[in-house]
Amino acid sequence: CSTLPKKIPEKMTKLIITRTSEWNNKAREFGIYLNDKKIGVIDDGEKKEFEIESGVYNINGKIDWCKSQKVEFEINENESKEIKISGYKYGHLVMRISLAIMLIYFLVRYLFDLNWNFLIYIVAVGFLFPMYYITFGKNRYLRMREVK
């Protein structure tokens, strides 16, 4: 009975994409584009690995009509690069804070019969902040960065 020699696994050139878990983008997939070609999608909180050839690449993410800035990176043979993708800066906080302020407003207004209308203006700013990123800032809705 002869045994075949076991093949030693070769190291591969890997691109690792990590997506943060966010409340405001939880139900939507992000498209991953390498040199303007879609290589896959990534779900909320997911980590994916892609085998790629060594070289210089541009990577960006897209969601609906919004996207990220392109990030250029170089990857060598048998090397791994990790890229982190997330929503716009402070996106995970703005909606939560706005909803908390609305709750405080309604509690103060109806339980204590106080008129704190200035809280409505704060909430309005909290809802206008995301509007910038889905209109004028649509090319910065997503953030990508290389993890060093």
Short mmCIF file of C-alpha atoms in Angstrom, two decimals:
data_model
loop_
_atom_site.label_atom_id
_atom_site.label_comp_id
_atom_site.label_asym_id
_atom_site.label_seq_id
_atom_site.Cartn_x
_atom_site.Cartn_y
_atom_site.Cartn_z
CA CYS A 1 0.00 0.00 0.00
CA SER A 2 1.62 3.21 -1.10
CA THR A 3 0.83 6.54 0.41
CA LEU A 4 0.82 9.69 -1.57
CA PRO A 5 2.83 12.56 -0.16
CA LYS A 6 0.66 15.18 1.42
CA LYS A 7 0.62 18.42 -0.44
CA ILE A 8 1.74 21.31 1.71
CA PRO A 9 -0.84 24.09 1.44
CA GLU A 10 0.53 27.12 -0.32
CA LYS A 11 0.12 30.54 1.16
CA MET A 12 -2.36 32.58 -0.78
CA THR A 13 -2.66 36.26 -1.47
CA LYS A 14 -5.80 37.21 0.43
CA LEU A 15 -7.93 40.31 0.68
CA ILE A 16 -9.94 40.32 3.90
CA ILE A 17 -12.96 42.62 4.11
CA THR A 18 -14.48 43.29 7.54
CA ARG A 19 -17.78 45.13 7.88
CA THR A 20 -18.78 46.69 11.16
CA SER A 21 -22.23 46.00 12.57
CA GLU A 22 -24.39 49.11 12.41
CA TRP A 23 -27.97 49.73 13.34
CA ASN A 24 -28.73 52.10 10.45
CA ASN A 25 -27.43 49.77 7.68
CA LYS A 26 -28.22 46.40 9.25
CA ALA A 27 -30.68 45.14 6.62
CA ARG A 28 -28.64 46.11 3.56
CA GLU A 29 -25.67 44.53 1.80
CA PHE A 30 -22.61 46.50 0.75
CA GLY A 31 -21.19 45.76 -2.69
CA ILE A 32 -17.40 45.38 -2.83
CA TYR A 33 -15.66 46.64 -5.98
CA LEU A 34 -12.03 45.94 -6.86
CA ASN A 35 -10.74 48.09 -9.76
CA ASP A 36 -14.38 48.99 -10.54
CA LYS A 37 -15.41 45.31 -10.86
CA LYS A 38 -17.85 43.85 -8.35
CA ILE A 39 -16.23 40.95 -6.50
CA GLY A 40 -18.99 40.31 -3.97
CA VAL A 41 -21.27 41.62 -1.25
CA ILE A 42 -20.87 41.74 2.50
CA ASP A 43 -23.58 41.66 5.17
CA ASP A 44 -23.78 43.44 8.51
CA GLY A 45 -20.98 42.37 10.85
CA GLU A 46 -19.55 39.91 8.33
CA LYS A 47 -15.93 39.14 7.44
CA LYS A 48 -15.09 37.83 3.97
CA GLU A 49 -11.91 36.66 2.32
CA PHE A 50 -11.10 36.93 -1.39
CA GLU A 51 -8.15 35.35 -3.16
CA ILE A 52 -6.53 37.85 -5.48
CA GLU A 53 -3.31 38.16 -7.44
CA SER A 54 -0.51 40.37 -6.20
CA GLY A 55 -0.52 43.94 -7.50
CA VAL A 56 -1.85 47.44 -6.94
CA TYR A 57 -5.62 47.81 -6.56
CA ASN A 58 -8.35 50.35 -5.97
CA ILE A 59 -11.20 49.20 -3.75
CA ASN A 60 -14.49 50.82 -2.85
CA GLY A 61 -17.89 49.90 -1.51
CA LYS A 62 -21.39 50.71 -2.76
CA ILE A 63 -24.87 50.67 -1.27
CA ASP A 64 -27.80 51.80 -3.40
CA TRP A 65 -26.70 55.08 -5.03
CA CYS A 66 -24.14 55.84 -2.32
CA LYS A 67 -20.55 54.67 -2.14
CA SER A 68 -17.18 55.11 -0.49
CA GLN A 69 -14.05 56.86 -1.64
CA LYS A 70 -11.59 54.58 -3.44
CA VAL A 71 -8.73 53.22 -1.38
CA GLU A 72 -5.54 52.26 -3.18
CA PHE A 73 -3.41 49.46 -1.79
CA GLU A 74 -0.62 47.18 -2.89
CA ILE A 75 -0.56 43.49 -2.04
CA ASN A 76 2.42 41.19 -2.52
CA GLU A 77 2.51 37.46 -3.17
CA ASN A 78 1.50 35.35 -0.13
CA GLU A 79 0.40 38.45 1.77
CA SER A 80 -2.92 39.31 3.38
CA LYS A 81 -4.50 42.76 3.50
CA GLU A 82 -7.47 43.68 5.64
CA ILE A 83 -9.88 46.44 4.68
CA LYS A 84 -12.56 47.66 7.07
CA ILE A 85 -15.84 49.06 5.71
CA SER A 86 -18.48 50.96 7.65
CA GLY A 87 -21.14 53.62 7.26
CA TYR A 88 -20.58 57.36 7.49
CA LYS A 89 -18.82 58.85 10.49
CA TYR A 90 -21.02 59.00 13.59
CA GLY A 91 -23.86 57.31 11.68
CA HIS A 92 -24.24 54.70 14.40
CA LEU A 93 -24.76 57.42 17.03
CA VAL A 94 -26.79 60.16 15.37
CA MET A 95 -30.08 58.31 15.02
CA ARG A 96 -29.90 56.81 18.50
CA ILE A 97 -29.19 60.19 20.09
CA SER A 98 -31.99 61.84 18.09
CA LEU A 99 -34.49 59.19 19.17
CA ALA A 100 -33.37 59.53 22.80
CA ILE A 101 -33.84 63.30 22.68
CA MET A 102 -37.32 62.81 21.17
CA LEU A 103 -38.20 60.48 24.02
CA ILE A 104 -36.97 63.02 26.58
CA TYR A 105 -39.00 65.74 24.84
CA PHE A 106 -42.23 63.74 24.99
CA LEU A 107 -41.65 62.71 28.61
CA VAL A 108 -40.96 66.29 29.68
CA ARG A 109 -43.84 67.64 27.59
CA TYR A 110 -46.57 65.22 28.64
CA LEU A 111 -45.51 64.00 32.09
CA PHE A 112 -44.24 67.29 33.52
CA ASP A 113 -46.16 69.70 31.27
CA LEU A 114 -43.00 71.66 30.42
CA ASN A 115 -42.46 73.28 27.05
CA TRP A 116 -38.95 72.39 25.92
CA ASN A 117 -39.37 73.08 22.20
CA PHE A 118 -35.64 73.66 21.72
CA LEU A 119 -35.22 69.88 21.83
CA ILE A 120 -37.14 69.61 18.55
CA TYR A 121 -34.45 71.72 16.84
CA ILE A 122 -31.73 69.41 18.13
CA VAL A 123 -33.63 66.41 16.79
CA ALA A 124 -34.07 68.16 13.42
CA VAL A 125 -30.29 68.55 13.12
CA GLY A 126 -29.93 64.88 14.00
CA PHE A 127 -32.22 63.93 11.13
CA LEU A 128 -30.61 66.39 8.69
CA PHE A 129 -27.13 64.95 9.30
CA PRO A 130 -27.87 61.67 7.46
CA MET A 131 -29.61 63.62 4.69
CA TYR A 132 -26.26 65.17 3.72
CA TYR A 133 -24.76 61.69 3.24
CA ILE A 134 -27.58 60.43 1.03
CA THR A 135 -27.54 63.57 -1.16
CA PHE A 136 -24.47 65.78 -1.51
CA GLY A 137 -22.16 63.44 0.43
CA LYS A 138 -23.27 60.26 -1.36
CA ASN A 139 -19.68 59.48 -2.36
CA ARG A 140 -18.72 59.43 1.33
CA TYR A 141 -21.67 57.48 2.71
CA LEU A 142 -19.42 54.46 3.27
CA ARG A 143 -15.93 54.56 4.76
CA MET A 144 -13.16 52.15 3.83
CA ARG A 145 -9.73 51.99 5.38
CA GLU A 146 -6.83 49.61 5.36
CA VAL A 147 -6.22 47.92 8.70
CA LYS A 148 -2.51 48.09 9.48
#
